[in-house]
């Protein structure tokens, strides 16, 4: 049972990690806890679902549609709702995020209805045994997708000019501007990346739990937020690590303590981390941006 | 080359620049001196477009730029080395320099200029892969200047390059500034509290006091001006 729960935790943790990256990158660049991020995760899953149910799209295409659609939604969100408030107090931005979250949820209910949709399984299910642990095809897909996305993200952020410019913008926006960087554009790029990874996570969750519904982003969004804080908000490797730690603790906790306790574990971890190391596992002691 | 007319800047209710006017001609070193809070940084940040609440006229090469975004202003060739150097602490020396060249597409030219600044500042060459945040103050100032040079400025604006540095390093930095001006014909707008040093290399100067320009003259005349000597050169 331990092995099974570990694998389950890894899969869940990968999904949290993919979602947490959007939180952490957006926080890193504009110091906003983007509470609409969980809903972008949901919208991405719906886009992918619709591409399958309406157009019989193959899985890869469904992923591309979901991720591209979500990044457009992310860019529009940042451009229309957040950009006018960049110079306002952070609380205004935060309220805009909550407003956007409610808007997205209602939009989804209107377009796709409030019911839970099953995501048609488009793959043959097998069981694999790797290093003595048993994986289902879906779990392998989740892990492989996550690893690929993480590697791509790492290369993008650390090796490309746009990626380095994004990091500059996150570190010191005014100085980034003095380099000739269009920092607004960097913010949009950040939203696009975070949203597309969130959408990928949403699609994977939809497949894993066979459920796509308008409120699906709420709990996962909160958990991903916990994962981002756990790893050190603003840190991309932190979000990855935080997601995995959270996913594994949740699975093991649900198995060995009580399954009714599953969702509580995330918040116990959040409280512990805030008490013991508020900057998170990989977080630096943050200086407030002025 | 740069013509500032009746420039006003506000921070909320604070009126930080009260209609200042000055010019910088091609090939000149012009210095802006004044004590703490006079509005020197505000002036540079208004020119760079970092302060949005600004009014008046800023003409660069005969074109109005007061409505431009910072990146557009940099693209036109006005580059600022900000107060406190503002090195990207989590980027390596080399990455910092690459960001200086962010707007350039001529990778061969960038490579050449990179080599040039490394020849100019061998200390930076030795520390290429070191994180910016781990450099000493003097090295950071060199990096900040080198980074600005990589964006091929037409007008280089320096905000207190002497701040917090040992006198010997200050002299080195000022020697570089003078050399860039004399050898490469780079036009420079130099903001300083260290009026003595600034006036020793500048051609002309302006004295700023609580948001107003109160004096302007050749550097030589300012150095011998009684008021200036009393207020800014610690003499008299
Ligand atoms: N971000 C800000 N918000 C509010 N007021 C500001 C801000 N920045 C500067 N000021 C005010 O504007 C005035 C001019 O400041 P500025 O930084 O331009 O001075 P300075 O001449 O560069 O001084 P220093 O030599 O200390 O750097 C000061 O009264 C300062 O308090
Ligand atoms: Mg200043």
Coordinates of C-alpha atoms and ligand atoms in Angstrom, one line a residue:
Chain A
X1 CA 0.0 0.0 0.0
X2 CA 2.9 2.4 0.7
X3 CA 4.1 2.1 -2.8
X4 CA 0.7 2.7 -4.3
X5 CA 0.2 5.8 -2.2
X6 CA 3.6 7.0 -3.0
X7 CA 2.9 6.8 -6.7
X8 CA -0.5 8.4 -6.2
X9 CA 1.2 11.2 -4.2
X10 CA 3.8 11.7 -7.0
X11 CA 1.1 12.1 -9.6
X12 CA -1.0 14.4 -7.4
X13 CA 2.2 16.3 -6.4
X14 CA 3.1 16.8 -10.1
X15 CA -0.3 18.4 -10.7
X16 CA 0.1 20.7 -7.7
X17 CA 3.6 21.6 -8.9
X18 CA 2.4 22.5 -12.4
X19 CA -0.3 24.6 -10.9
X20 CA 1.9 26.2 -8.3
X21 CA 4.3 27.5 -10.9
X22 CA 1.7 29.9 -12.2
X23 CA 1.1 31.2 -8.7
X24 CA 4.8 31.6 -7.9
X25 CA 5.8 33.2 -11.2
X26 CA 3.0 35.8 -11.1
X27 CA 3.8 36.6 -7.5
X28 CA 7.4 36.9 -8.4
X29 CA 6.8 39.5 -11.0
X30 CA 3.9 41.6 -9.7
X31 CA 3.6 40.5 -6.1
X32 CA 0.0 39.3 -6.6
X33 CA -1.5 36.2 -5.2
X34 CA -3.5 35.5 -8.3
X35 CA -6.6 33.9 -6.9
X36 CA -8.1 33.5 -10.4
X37 CA -5.3 31.1 -11.3
X38 CA -7.3 28.0 -10.1
X39 CA -10.0 29.1 -12.5
X40 CA -7.7 29.3 -15.4
X41 CA -6.7 25.8 -14.6
X42 CA -10.4 24.9 -14.9
X43 CA -11.0 26.9 -18.1
X44 CA -8.0 25.1 -19.7
X45 CA -9.6 21.8 -18.8
X46 CA -12.9 22.8 -20.3
X47 CA -11.2 24.0 -23.5
X48 CA -9.5 20.7 -23.9
X49 CA -12.7 18.8 -23.1
X50 CA -14.7 20.8 -25.6
X51 CA -12.1 20.2 -28.3
X52 CA -12.5 16.4 -27.7
X53 CA -16.3 16.3 -27.4
X54 CA -17.0 18.7 -30.2
X55 CA -14.2 18.0 -32.7
X56 CA -12.9 14.6 -31.6
X57 CA -9.5 16.1 -31.2
X58 CA -6.7 13.7 -30.3
X59 CA -5.2 14.0 -26.8
X60 CA -2.1 16.0 -28.0
X61 CA -4.3 18.5 -29.8
X62 CA -6.6 18.8 -26.8
X63 CA -3.6 19.7 -24.7
X64 CA -2.5 22.3 -27.1
X65 CA -6.0 23.8 -27.4
X66 CA -6.4 23.9 -23.6
X67 CA -3.0 25.4 -23.0
X68 CA -3.2 27.9 -25.8
X69 CA -6.7 28.9 -24.8
X70 CA -5.7 29.3 -21.2
X71 CA -2.7 31.4 -22.0
X72 CA -4.9 33.8 -24.0
X73 CA -7.3 34.0 -21.1
X74 CA -4.3 34.6 -18.8
X75 CA -3.0 37.4 -21.0
X76 CA -6.4 39.0 -21.3
X77 CA -6.9 38.8 -17.5
X78 CA -3.6 40.5 -16.8
X79 CA -4.1 43.1 -19.6
X80 CA -7.7 44.0 -18.9
X81 CA -8.1 43.4 -15.2
X82 CA -4.7 43.8 -13.6
X83 CA -2.6 46.1 -15.8
X84 CA -4.8 49.2 -14.9
X85 CA -4.0 48.5 -11.3
X86 CA -0.3 47.9 -11.4
X87 CA 0.5 51.2 -9.7
X88 CA -2.4 50.9 -7.3
X89 CA -2.1 49.4 -3.8
X90 CA -1.7 45.6 -3.9
X91 CA -5.1 45.1 -2.1
X92 CA -6.9 46.5 -5.2
X93 CA -5.1 44.0 -7.4
X94 CA -6.0 41.2 -5.0
X95 CA -9.7 42.2 -5.0
X96 CA -9.6 42.3 -8.8
X97 CA -8.2 38.7 -8.7
X98 CA -11.1 37.5 -6.5
X99 CA -13.5 39.3 -8.9
X100 CA -12.0 37.6 -11.9
X101 CA -12.2 34.2 -10.1
X102 CA -16.0 34.6 -9.6
X103 CA -16.4 35.8 -13.2
X104 CA -14.6 32.7 -14.6
X105 CA -16.6 30.3 -12.5
X106 CA -19.9 31.9 -13.6
X107 CA -18.7 32.0 -17.1
X108 CA -18.0 28.3 -17.0
X109 CA -21.3 27.5 -15.5
X110 CA -23.0 29.5 -18.2
X111 CA -21.1 28.0 -21.1
X112 CA -20.6 24.4 -19.9
X113 CA -23.2 24.0 -17.2
X114 CA -22.8 23.3 -13.5
X115 CA -22.7 19.5 -13.9
X116 CA -19.6 17.4 -13.6
X117 CA -18.4 16.2 -17.0
X118 CA -16.3 13.1 -17.6
X119 CA -13.2 13.5 -19.6
X120 CA -13.3 10.8 -22.2
X121 CA -10.3 8.5 -21.7
X122 CA -8.5 8.6 -25.0
X123 CA -5.8 6.2 -24.1
X124 CA -5.4 2.5 -23.5
X125 CA -4.9 1.8 -19.8
X126 CA -2.1 -0.5 -18.8
X127 CA -0.2 -1.1 -15.6
X128 CA 3.6 -0.6 -15.5
X129 CA 6.1 -1.6 -12.9
X130 CA 9.0 0.7 -12.5
X131 CA 11.6 0.3 -9.7
X132 CA 9.1 -2.0 -8.0
X133 CA 6.4 0.6 -8.0
X134 CA 3.2 0.1 -9.9
X135 CA 2.1 2.9 -12.2
X136 CA -1.0 3.2 -14.4
X137 CA -0.7 4.7 -17.9
X138 CA -2.3 7.9 -16.7
X139 CA 0.1 8.2 -13.9
X140 CA 3.0 7.7 -16.3
X141 CA 1.5 10.4 -18.6
X142 CA 1.2 12.8 -15.6
X143 CA 4.8 12.3 -14.6
X144 CA 6.2 12.4 -18.1
X145 CA 4.3 15.5 -19.0
X146 CA 5.4 17.2 -15.8
X147 CA 9.0 16.4 -16.3
X148 CA 8.9 17.6 -19.9
X149 CA 7.2 20.9 -18.9
X150 CA 9.7 21.5 -16.1
X151 CA 12.7 21.0 -18.3
X152 CA 11.2 23.3 -21.0
X153 CA 10.4 25.9 -18.3
X154 CA 13.9 25.6 -16.9
X155 CA 15.5 26.2 -20.3
X156 CA 13.1 29.0 -21.1
X157 CA 13.6 30.9 -17.8
X158 CA 17.4 30.4 -17.5
X159 CA 18.7 30.1 -21.0
X160 CA 16.7 32.4 -23.3
X161 CA 16.9 36.2 -23.5
X162 CA 13.2 36.5 -22.8
X163 CA 13.5 34.2 -19.8
X164 CA 16.4 36.3 -18.3
X165 CA 14.5 39.5 -19.0
X166 CA 11.5 38.0 -17.1
X167 CA 13.8 37.3 -14.1
X168 CA 15.1 40.8 -14.3
X169 CA 11.6 42.2 -14.3
X170 CA 10.8 40.1 -11.3
X171 CA 13.9 41.2 -9.4
X172 CA 13.8 44.9 -10.1
X173 CA 11.1 46.3 -12.5
X174 CA 12.5 49.8 -12.8
X175 CA 16.0 48.7 -13.6
X176 CA 14.6 46.1 -16.1
X177 CA 12.9 49.1 -17.8
X178 CA 16.2 50.9 -17.9
X179 CA 17.6 47.9 -19.9
X180 CA 15.0 48.6 -22.5
X181 CA 12.8 45.7 -21.4
X182 CA 9.1 46.2 -22.0
X183 CA 8.2 45.1 -18.6
X184 CA 4.4 45.0 -19.3
X185 CA 5.1 42.5 -22.0
X186 CA 7.2 40.4 -19.6
X187 CA 4.2 40.3 -17.2
X188 CA 2.0 39.1 -20.0
X189 CA 4.5 36.4 -21.0
X190 CA 4.6 35.3 -17.3
X191 CA 0.8 35.0 -17.3
X192 CA 0.8 33.1 -20.5
X193 CA 3.4 30.6 -19.2
X194 CA 1.8 30.2 -15.8
X195 CA -1.7 29.8 -17.4
X196 CA -0.7 27.2 -19.9
X197 CA 1.0 25.1 -17.3
X198 CA -2.0 25.5 -15.1
X199 CA -4.2 24.4 -18.0
X200 CA -2.0 21.3 -18.5
X201 CA -2.5 20.5 -14.8
X202 CA -6.2 21.0 -15.2
X203 CA -6.4 18.6 -18.1
X204 CA -4.4 16.0 -16.3
X205 CA -6.7 16.3 -13.2
X206 CA -9.7 16.1 -15.5
X207 CA -8.3 12.8 -16.9
X208 CA -7.1 11.5 -13.6
X209 CA -10.3 12.0 -11.6
X210 CA -12.6 11.7 -14.6
X211 CA -14.2 15.0 -13.7
X212 CA -14.3 18.5 -15.2
X213 CA -16.6 21.0 -13.5
X214 CA -16.7 24.8 -13.0
X215 CA -15.5 24.7 -9.3
X216 CA -12.7 22.2 -9.9
X217 CA -10.1 25.0 -9.7
X218 CA -11.0 26.1 -6.3
X219 CA -9.5 23.4 -4.1
X220 CA -6.6 22.6 -6.4
X221 CA -5.9 26.3 -6.6
X222 CA -5.8 26.6 -2.9
X223 CA -3.5 23.6 -2.6
X224 CA -1.2 24.9 -5.3
X225 CA -1.1 28.1 -3.4
X226 CA 0.0 26.2 -0.3
X227 CA 2.6 24.3 -2.4
X228 CA 4.0 27.6 -3.7
X229 CA 4.2 29.0 -0.2
X230 CA 5.7 25.8 1.1
X231 CA 8.4 25.9 -1.5
X232 CA 9.0 29.6 -1.1
X233 CA 6.7 31.9 -3.1
X234 CA 8.5 33.5 -6.0
X235 CA 10.8 30.5 -6.5
X236 CA 10.1 28.2 -9.4
X237 CA 12.2 25.2 -8.1
X238 CA 10.4 25.9 -4.8
X239 CA 7.0 25.5 -6.4
X240 CA 8.1 22.2 -8.0
X241 CA 9.4 20.9 -4.7
X242 CA 6.5 22.3 -2.7
X243 CA 4.0 20.6 -5.0
X244 CA 5.6 17.2 -4.7
X245 CA 6.0 17.4 -0.9
X246 CA 2.3 18.4 -0.6
X247 CA 1.1 15.7 -3.0
X248 CA 3.0 12.9 -1.2
X249 CA 2.1 14.0 2.3
X250 CA -1.5 14.2 1.3
X251 CA -1.6 10.7 -0.2
X252 CA 0.3 9.1 2.7
X253 CA -1.7 11.1 5.2
X254 CA -5.0 10.1 3.7
X255 CA -3.9 6.4 3.7
X256 CA -2.3 6.2 7.1
X257 CA -4.2 8.8 9.2
X258 CA -7.6 9.1 7.7
X259 CA -8.9 9.7 4.2
X260 CA -11.4 12.3 5.5
X261 CA -8.3 14.2 6.5
X262 CA -6.9 14.6 3.0
X263 CA -7.7 18.3 2.4
X264 CA -6.8 19.3 6.0
X265 CA -3.2 18.1 5.6
X266 CA -2.4 20.9 3.1
X267 CA -3.6 23.5 5.5
X268 CA -1.8 22.0 8.5
X269 CA 1.4 22.1 6.4
X270 CA 0.7 25.7 5.5
X271 CA 0.3 26.6 9.1
X272 CA 3.5 24.8 10.1
X273 CA 5.5 26.4 7.4
X274 CA 4.2 29.8 8.3
X275 CA 5.3 29.2 11.9
X276 CA 8.6 27.6 11.2
X277 CA 10.0 29.1 8.0
X278 CA 7.7 31.7 6.6
X279 CA 9.9 32.2 3.6
X280 CA 9.4 28.5 2.5
X281 CA 11.8 25.7 1.8
X282 CA 13.7 27.4 -1.0
X283 CA 12.5 30.9 -0.4
X284 CA 14.9 33.7 0.3
X285 CA 14.2 36.1 3.1
X286 CA 12.1 38.5 1.1
X287 CA 12.5 42.2 1.0
X288 CA 9.2 43.9 0.4
X289 CA 9.2 45.6 -3.0
X290 CA 8.8 49.4 -2.7
Chain B
X1 CA 21.1 66.9 -28.0
X2 CA 18.9 66.9 -24.9
X3 CA 16.7 69.9 -24.2
X4 CA 14.7 69.9 -21.1
X5 CA 12.1 72.7 -20.7
X6 CA 9.9 73.6 -17.8
X7 CA 10.0 70.0 -16.4
X8 CA 7.7 69.3 -13.5
X9 CA 7.5 66.1 -11.5
X10 CA 5.2 65.0 -8.7
X11 CA 5.2 62.2 -6.2
X12 CA 1.6 62.3 -5.0
X13 CA 1.3 65.7 -3.3
X14 CA 5.1 66.3 -3.4
X15 CA 6.2 68.7 -6.1
X16 CA 9.7 67.4 -6.6
X17 CA 10.7 69.3 -9.8
X18 CA 9.3 72.8 -10.1
X19 CA 9.8 73.6 -13.8
X20 CA 13.5 73.1 -14.5
X21 CA 15.1 73.7 -17.8
X22 CA 18.6 72.7 -19.0
X23 CA 20.4 71.4 -22.1
X24 CA 23.1 68.9 -22.8
X25 CA 25.0 69.3 -26.1
X26 CA 26.6 66.6 -28.1
X27 CA 30.0 65.6 -26.8
X28 CA 29.6 67.4 -23.5
X29 CA 29.9 66.2 -19.9
X30 CA 27.2 68.2 -18.0
X31 CA 26.8 67.8 -14.3
X32 CA 23.8 68.3 -12.1
X33 CA 24.8 68.9 -8.5
X34 CA 22.8 69.4 -5.4
X35 CA 22.3 68.2 -1.9
X36 CA 20.1 65.3 -0.6
X37 CA 16.6 65.5 -1.8
X38 CA 17.2 68.3 -4.3
X39 CA 15.6 66.3 -7.1
X40 CA 18.6 65.0 -9.0
X41 CA 17.4 61.4 -9.2
X42 CA 13.9 62.7 -10.0
X43 CA 15.3 64.6 -12.9
X44 CA 17.1 61.5 -14.4
X45 CA 14.1 59.3 -13.7
X46 CA 11.8 61.8 -15.4
X47 CA 14.0 61.8 -18.5
X48 CA 14.1 58.0 -18.5
X49 CA 10.3 57.9 -18.2
X50 CA 10.3 56.0 -14.9
X51 CA 8.3 58.8 -13.3
X52 CA 5.0 58.9 -15.0
X53 CA 3.7 62.0 -13.3
X54 CA 5.8 64.5 -15.3
X55 CA 5.0 67.5 -17.3
X56 CA 6.9 69.9 -19.6
X57 CA 9.1 69.2 -22.5
X58 CA 12.0 66.8 -23.0
X59 CA 13.5 66.9 -26.4
X60 CA 16.1 64.4 -27.5
X61 CA 17.7 64.9 -30.9
X62 CA 14.9 67.4 -31.6
X63 CA 12.1 65.0 -30.9
X64 CA 9.7 65.2 -28.0
X65 CA 10.0 62.2 -25.7
X66 CA 8.0 63.1 -22.6
X67 CA 5.2 60.8 -23.6
X68 CA 7.5 57.8 -24.4
X69 CA 7.8 54.6 -22.4
X70 CA 11.1 53.8 -20.7
X71 CA 12.0 51.1 -23.2
X72 CA 11.3 53.5 -26.1
X73 CA 13.5 56.1 -24.5
X74 CA 16.3 53.6 -24.1
X75 CA 15.9 52.5 -27.7
X76 CA 16.5 56.2 -28.7
X77 CA 19.8 56.1 -26.9
X78 CA 19.3 57.6 -23.5
X79 CA 20.7 55.1 -21.0
X80 CA 20.8 55.6 -17.2
X81 CA 23.1 54.1 -14.6
X82 CA 20.8 54.4 -11.7
X83 CA 21.6 55.5 -8.1
X84 CA 22.8 52.6 -6.0
X85 CA 23.9 50.7 -9.2
X86 CA 20.9 48.3 -9.2
X87 CA 22.8 45.3 -10.4
X88 CA 20.6 42.2 -10.9
X89 CA 21.8 40.3 -7.8
X90 CA 20.7 36.9 -9.0
X91 CA 22.1 37.2 -12.4
X92 CA 25.8 36.5 -13.3
X93 CA 28.0 39.3 -14.4
X94 CA 27.8 38.1 -17.9
X95 CA 23.9 37.9 -17.8
X96 CA 23.8 41.4 -16.4
X97 CA 25.8 42.6 -19.4
X98 CA 23.6 40.7 -21.8
X99 CA 20.6 42.5 -20.4
X100 CA 22.4 45.8 -21.1
X101 CA 22.4 44.7 -24.7
X102 CA 18.8 43.6 -24.5
X103 CA 17.6 45.8 -27.4
X104 CA 20.4 44.9 -29.8
X105 CA 20.1 42.3 -32.5
X106 CA 23.7 42.5 -33.8
X107 CA 25.1 39.6 -31.9
X108 CA 28.6 40.1 -33.4
X109 CA 28.6 43.7 -32.4
X110 CA 27.5 42.7 -28.8
X111 CA 30.3 40.2 -28.6
X112 CA 32.8 42.8 -29.7
X113 CA 31.5 45.3 -27.2
X114 CA 31.5 42.7 -24.5
X115 CA 35.2 42.1 -25.2
X116 CA 35.7 45.9 -25.1
X117 CA 34.2 46.4 -21.7
X118 CA 36.1 43.3 -20.3
X119 CA 39.3 45.0 -21.6
X120 CA 38.2 48.2 -19.9
X121 CA 37.3 46.5 -16.6
X122 CA 39.5 43.3 -16.3
X123 CA 38.0 42.7 -12.9
X124 CA 34.7 42.0 -14.5
X125 CA 36.2 39.5 -16.9
X126 CA 37.6 37.6 -14.0
X127 CA 34.2 37.5 -12.4
X128 CA 32.1 36.7 -15.5
X129 CA 30.2 33.8 -14.0
X130 CA 29.9 35.2 -10.5
X131 CA 26.5 36.4 -9.3
X132 CA 26.1 40.2 -9.5
X133 CA 25.0 40.4 -5.8
X134 CA 28.4 39.0 -4.7
X135 CA 30.5 41.8 -6.2
X136 CA 32.0 44.6 -4.1
X137 CA 30.6 48.1 -4.4
X138 CA 33.3 49.3 -6.7
X139 CA 32.9 46.2 -9.0
X140 CA 29.2 46.7 -9.0
X141 CA 29.6 50.3 -10.2
X142 CA 31.9 49.1 -12.9
X143 CA 29.4 46.5 -13.9
X144 CA 26.6 49.1 -13.9
X145 CA 28.6 51.3 -16.2
X146 CA 29.7 48.4 -18.5
X147 CA 26.1 47.2 -18.7
X148 CA 25.0 50.7 -19.8
X149 CA 27.7 50.9 -22.4
X150 CA 26.5 47.6 -23.9
X151 CA 23.3 49.3 -24.8
X152 CA 25.3 51.7 -27.0
X153 CA 24.1 54.9 -25.5
X154 CA 24.1 58.2 -27.2
X155 CA 23.5 60.0 -23.9
X156 CA 24.7 58.3 -20.8
X157 CA 23.2 59.5 -17.5
X158 CA 25.0 58.5 -14.3
X159 CA 23.3 58.9 -10.9
X160 CA 25.9 59.4 -8.2
X161 CA 28.5 56.9 -9.4
X162 CA 30.7 57.9 -6.4
X163 CA 28.2 56.9 -3.8
X164 CA 29.6 54.7 -1.1
X165 CA 33.0 54.1 -2.8
X166 CA 36.5 54.6 -1.5
X167 CA 38.2 57.7 -2.8
X168 CA 40.7 55.7 -4.9
X169 CA 37.8 53.8 -6.6
X170 CA 36.0 57.1 -7.2
X171 CA 39.0 58.4 -8.9
X172 CA 39.2 55.4 -11.2
X173 CA 35.5 55.6 -12.1
X174 CA 35.8 59.3 -12.9
X175 CA 38.8 58.7 -15.0
X176 CA 36.7 56.1 -17.0
X177 CA 33.9 58.6 -17.4
X178 CA 36.3 61.3 -18.7
X179 CA 38.0 58.8 -21.0
X180 CA 34.7 57.6 -22.5
X181 CA 33.8 61.2 -23.2
X182 CA 37.2 62.2 -24.7
X183 CA 38.0 59.0 -26.6
X184 CA 34.6 57.9 -27.8
X185 CA 32.9 61.2 -27.8
X186 CA 30.1 60.0 -25.5
X187 CA 27.8 62.6 -24.2
X188 CA 27.3 62.4 -20.4
X189 CA 24.9 63.8 -17.9
X190 CA 26.4 63.3 -14.5
X191 CA 24.5 63.6 -11.2
X192 CA 26.6 64.0 -8.2
X193 CA 26.7 65.1 -4.6
X194 CA 30.5 65.0 -4.8
X195 CA 30.5 68.4 -6.5
X196 CA 34.2 68.7 -6.5
X197 CA 34.9 65.5 -8.5
X198 CA 32.0 66.2 -10.8
X199 CA 33.1 69.7 -11.6
X200 CA 36.6 68.6 -12.2
X201 CA 35.7 66.5 -15.2
X202 CA 32.5 68.3 -16.5
X203 CA 32.3 71.1 -19.1
X204 CA 29.2 72.7 -17.6
X205 CA 27.1 72.3 -14.6
X206 CA 23.7 73.1 -13.0
X207 CA 23.0 73.5 -9.4
X208 CA 19.7 72.1 -8.2
X209 CA 18.0 73.1 -4.9
X210 CA 14.7 71.7 -3.8
X211 CA 13.4 71.2 -7.3
X212 CA 14.7 74.4 -8.8
X213 CA 17.8 75.2 -10.8
X214 CA 19.5 78.0 -9.0
X215 CA 22.7 78.3 -10.9
X216 CA 24.2 77.3 -14.2
X217 CA 27.6 78.0 -15.6
X218 CA 30.8 76.4 -17.0
X219 CA 32.3 73.9 -14.6
X220 CA 35.3 76.1 -14.1
X221 CA 33.2 79.1 -13.1
X222 CA 31.1 77.1 -10.7
X223 CA 34.2 75.8 -9.0
X224 CA 35.2 79.2 -8.1
X225 CA 31.8 80.5 -7.3
X226 CA 31.5 81.6 -3.7
X227 CA 28.0 80.2 -3.1
X228 CA 28.9 76.9 -4.6
X229 CA 32.1 76.6 -2.7
X230 CA 30.3 77.3 0.5
X231 CA 27.3 75.0 -0.1
X232 CA 28.7 72.1 -2.0
X233 CA 32.5 72.1 -1.9
X234 CA 32.7 72.2 1.9
X235 CA 34.8 75.4 1.8
X236 CA 34.6 78.9 3.0
Ligands
LIG1 N1 9.2 57.6 -4.5 C1 9.1 58.7 -3.9 N2 7.9 59.0 -3.2 C2 7.7 60.2 -2.6 N3 8.7 61.2 -2.6 C3 9.8 61.0 -3.2 C4 10.1 59.7 -3.9 N4 11.3 59.8 -4.4 C5 11.8 61.0 -4.1 N5 10.9 61.7 -3.4 C6 11.1 63.1 -2.9 O1 11.4 63.9 -3.9 C7 12.4 64.8 -3.6 C8 13.6 64.7 -4.5 O2 14.2 63.4 -4.4 P1 15.4 62.9 -5.3 O3 15.5 61.4 -5.0 O4 15.2 63.3 -6.6 O5 16.6 63.6 -4.6 P2 18.2 63.6 -5.0 O6 18.6 64.9 -5.3 O7 18.4 62.5 -5.9 O8 18.8 63.2 -3.5 P3 20.0 62.2 -3.1 O9 21.2 63.0 -3.3 O10 19.7 62.0 -1.7 O11 19.9 61.0 -4.0 C9 12.8 64.5 -2.1 O12 12.1 65.4 -1.3 C10 12.2 63.1 -1.9 O13 11.8 63.0 -0.6
LIG2 MG1 19.4 60.7 -5.8

